Every structure is written in C-alpha cells, then in structure tokens.
JSON list of C-alpha atoms in Angstrom, two decimals:
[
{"chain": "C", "resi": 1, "resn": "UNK", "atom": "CA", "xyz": [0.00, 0.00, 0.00]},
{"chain": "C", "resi": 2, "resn": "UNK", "atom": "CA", "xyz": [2.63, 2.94, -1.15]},
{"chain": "C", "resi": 3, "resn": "UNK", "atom": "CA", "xyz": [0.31, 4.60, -3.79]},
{"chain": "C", "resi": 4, "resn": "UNK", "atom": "CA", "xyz": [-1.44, 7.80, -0.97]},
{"chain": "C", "resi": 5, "resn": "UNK", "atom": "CA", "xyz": [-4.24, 8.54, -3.61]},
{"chain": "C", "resi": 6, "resn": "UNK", "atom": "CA", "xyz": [-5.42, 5.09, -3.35]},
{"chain": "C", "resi": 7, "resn": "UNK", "atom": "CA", "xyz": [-5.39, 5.35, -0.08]},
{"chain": "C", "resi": 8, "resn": "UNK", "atom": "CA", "xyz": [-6.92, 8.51, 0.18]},
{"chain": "C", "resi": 9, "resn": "UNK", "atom": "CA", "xyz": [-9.90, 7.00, -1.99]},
{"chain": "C", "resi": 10, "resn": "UNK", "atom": "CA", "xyz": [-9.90, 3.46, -0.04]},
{"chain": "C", "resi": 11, "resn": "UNK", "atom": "CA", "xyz": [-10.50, 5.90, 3.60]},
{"chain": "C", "resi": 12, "resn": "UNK", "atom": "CA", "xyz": [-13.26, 8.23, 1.80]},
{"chain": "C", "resi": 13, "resn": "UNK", "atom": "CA", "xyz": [-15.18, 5.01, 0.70]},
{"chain": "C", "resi": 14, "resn": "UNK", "atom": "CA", "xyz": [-14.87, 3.88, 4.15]},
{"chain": "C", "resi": 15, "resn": "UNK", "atom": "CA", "xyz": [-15.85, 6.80, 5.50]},
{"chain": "C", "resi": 16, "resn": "UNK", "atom": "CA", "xyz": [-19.11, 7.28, 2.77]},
{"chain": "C", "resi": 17, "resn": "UNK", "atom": "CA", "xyz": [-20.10, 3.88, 3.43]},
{"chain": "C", "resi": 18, "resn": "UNK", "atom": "CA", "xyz": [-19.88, 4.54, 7.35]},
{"chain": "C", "resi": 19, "resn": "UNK", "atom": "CA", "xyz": [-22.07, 7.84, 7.13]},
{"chain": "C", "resi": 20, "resn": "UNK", "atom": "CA", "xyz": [-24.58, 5.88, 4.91]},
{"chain": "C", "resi": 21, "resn": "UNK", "atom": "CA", "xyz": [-25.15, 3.14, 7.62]},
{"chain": "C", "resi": 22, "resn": "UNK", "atom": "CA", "xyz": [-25.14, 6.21, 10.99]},
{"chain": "C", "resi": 23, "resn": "UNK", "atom": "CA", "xyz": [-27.87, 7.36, 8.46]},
{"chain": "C", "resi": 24, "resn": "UNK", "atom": "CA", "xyz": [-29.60, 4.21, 8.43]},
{"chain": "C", "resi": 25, "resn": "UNK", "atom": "CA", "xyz": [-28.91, 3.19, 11.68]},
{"chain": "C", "resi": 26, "resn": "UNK", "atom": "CA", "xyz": [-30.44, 6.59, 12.97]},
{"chain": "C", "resi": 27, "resn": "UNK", "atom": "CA", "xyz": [-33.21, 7.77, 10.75]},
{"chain": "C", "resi": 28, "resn": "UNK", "atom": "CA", "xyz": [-33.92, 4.83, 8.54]},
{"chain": "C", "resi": 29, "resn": "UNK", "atom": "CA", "xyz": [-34.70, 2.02, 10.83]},
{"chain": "C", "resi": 30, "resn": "UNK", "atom": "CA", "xyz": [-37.23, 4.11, 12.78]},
{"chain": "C", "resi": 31, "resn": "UNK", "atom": "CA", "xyz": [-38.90, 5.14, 9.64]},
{"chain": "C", "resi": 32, "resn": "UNK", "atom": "CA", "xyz": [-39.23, 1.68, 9.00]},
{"chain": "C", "resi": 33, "resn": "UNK", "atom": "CA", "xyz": [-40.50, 0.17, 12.50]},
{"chain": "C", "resi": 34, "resn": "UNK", "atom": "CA", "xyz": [-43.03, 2.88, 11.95]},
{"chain": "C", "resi": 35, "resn": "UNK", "atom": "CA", "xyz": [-44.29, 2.58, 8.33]},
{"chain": "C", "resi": 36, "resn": "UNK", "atom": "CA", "xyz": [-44.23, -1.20, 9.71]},
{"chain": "C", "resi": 37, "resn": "UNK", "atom": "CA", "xyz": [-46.31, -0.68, 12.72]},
{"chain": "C", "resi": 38, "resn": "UNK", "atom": "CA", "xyz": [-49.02, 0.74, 10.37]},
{"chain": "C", "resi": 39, "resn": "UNK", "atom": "CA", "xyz": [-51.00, -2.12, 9.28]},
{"chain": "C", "resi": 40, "resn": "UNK", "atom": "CA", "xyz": [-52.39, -0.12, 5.86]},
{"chain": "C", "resi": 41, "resn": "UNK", "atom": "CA", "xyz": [-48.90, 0.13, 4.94]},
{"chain": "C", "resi": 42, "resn": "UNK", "atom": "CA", "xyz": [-47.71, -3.05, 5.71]},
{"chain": "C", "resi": 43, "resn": "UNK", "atom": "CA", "xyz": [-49.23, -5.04, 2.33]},
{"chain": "C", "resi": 44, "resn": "UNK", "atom": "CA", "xyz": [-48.11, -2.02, 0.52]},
{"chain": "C", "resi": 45, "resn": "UNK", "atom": "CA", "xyz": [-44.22, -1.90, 1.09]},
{"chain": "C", "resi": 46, "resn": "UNK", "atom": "CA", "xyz": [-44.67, -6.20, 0.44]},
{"chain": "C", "resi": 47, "resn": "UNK", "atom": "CA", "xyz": [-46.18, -5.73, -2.82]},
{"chain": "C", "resi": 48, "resn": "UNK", "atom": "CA", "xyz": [-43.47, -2.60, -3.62]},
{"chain": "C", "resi": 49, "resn": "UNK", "atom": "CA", "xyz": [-40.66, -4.92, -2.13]},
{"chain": "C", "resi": 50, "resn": "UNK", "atom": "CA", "xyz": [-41.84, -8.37, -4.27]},
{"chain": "C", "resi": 51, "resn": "UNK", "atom": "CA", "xyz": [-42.08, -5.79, -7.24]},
{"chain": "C", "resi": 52, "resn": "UNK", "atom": "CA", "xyz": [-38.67, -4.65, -6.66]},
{"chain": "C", "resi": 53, "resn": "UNK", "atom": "CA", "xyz": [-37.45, -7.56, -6.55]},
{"chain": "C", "resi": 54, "resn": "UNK", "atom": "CA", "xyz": [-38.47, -9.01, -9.75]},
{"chain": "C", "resi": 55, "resn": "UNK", "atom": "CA", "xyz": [-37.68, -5.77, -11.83]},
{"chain": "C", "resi": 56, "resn": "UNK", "atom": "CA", "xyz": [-34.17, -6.70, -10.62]},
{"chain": "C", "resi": 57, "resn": "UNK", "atom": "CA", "xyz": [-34.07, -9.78, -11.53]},
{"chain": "C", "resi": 58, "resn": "UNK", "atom": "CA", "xyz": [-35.17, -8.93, -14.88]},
{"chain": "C", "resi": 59, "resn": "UNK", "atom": "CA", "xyz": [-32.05, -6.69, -15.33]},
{"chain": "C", "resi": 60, "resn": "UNK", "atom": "CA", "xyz": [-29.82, -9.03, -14.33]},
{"chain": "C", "resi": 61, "resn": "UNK", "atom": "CA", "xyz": [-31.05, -11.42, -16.27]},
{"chain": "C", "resi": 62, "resn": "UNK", "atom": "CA", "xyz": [-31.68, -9.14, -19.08]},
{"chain": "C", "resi": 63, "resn": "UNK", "atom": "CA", "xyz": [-27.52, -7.89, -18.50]},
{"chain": "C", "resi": 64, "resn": "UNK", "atom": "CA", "xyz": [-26.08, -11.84, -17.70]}
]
C-alpha cells in the first residue's frame, strides 16, 4: 500500500459507506419500525418490495 491517492480514496469510501449506515442506523430504521407498525402500509411496502425484486431480476437477467 505505497500509492497515498489510493489510499486517500480506499479511507473516503470507508468513511461514505460509514455515514450511509449512521444514516440508516439513525433515521432509517425508525422510519421503518413505523411505516411497519401501520398495518395499511404493511401489504403495501410487500407488494413494492416483491415488485422490486423481480424488476431486478429482470435486469440481471436481461444484463447476464
């Protein structure tokens, strides 16, 4: 590990990827225990997740 500006890029990443999860840790997870507690919701976020899902597997299938 001589080459700094690696480096230098390796520790932002680490630090981007640490701020994302805080983020999530902190404001995310509530938001979620409460869109979860909400029963209304609850089929809702399913039936967005499941759709997710699939559209993804369509790309990568689609890309492979």
């Amino acid at each position: 590990m001589d080459n700094p500006i690696l480096q230098k890029k390796i520790i932002i990443f680490i630090v981007i990827l640490w701020v994302i999860n805080e983020f999530r840790a902190s404001v995310l997870t509530p938001l979620l225990k409460q869109l979860m507690s909400m029963n209304a919701m609850n089929g809702a976020i399913s039936d967005m997740g499941s759709g997710l899902y699939k559209w993804q597997r369509q790309c990568i299938s689609s890309f492979s």
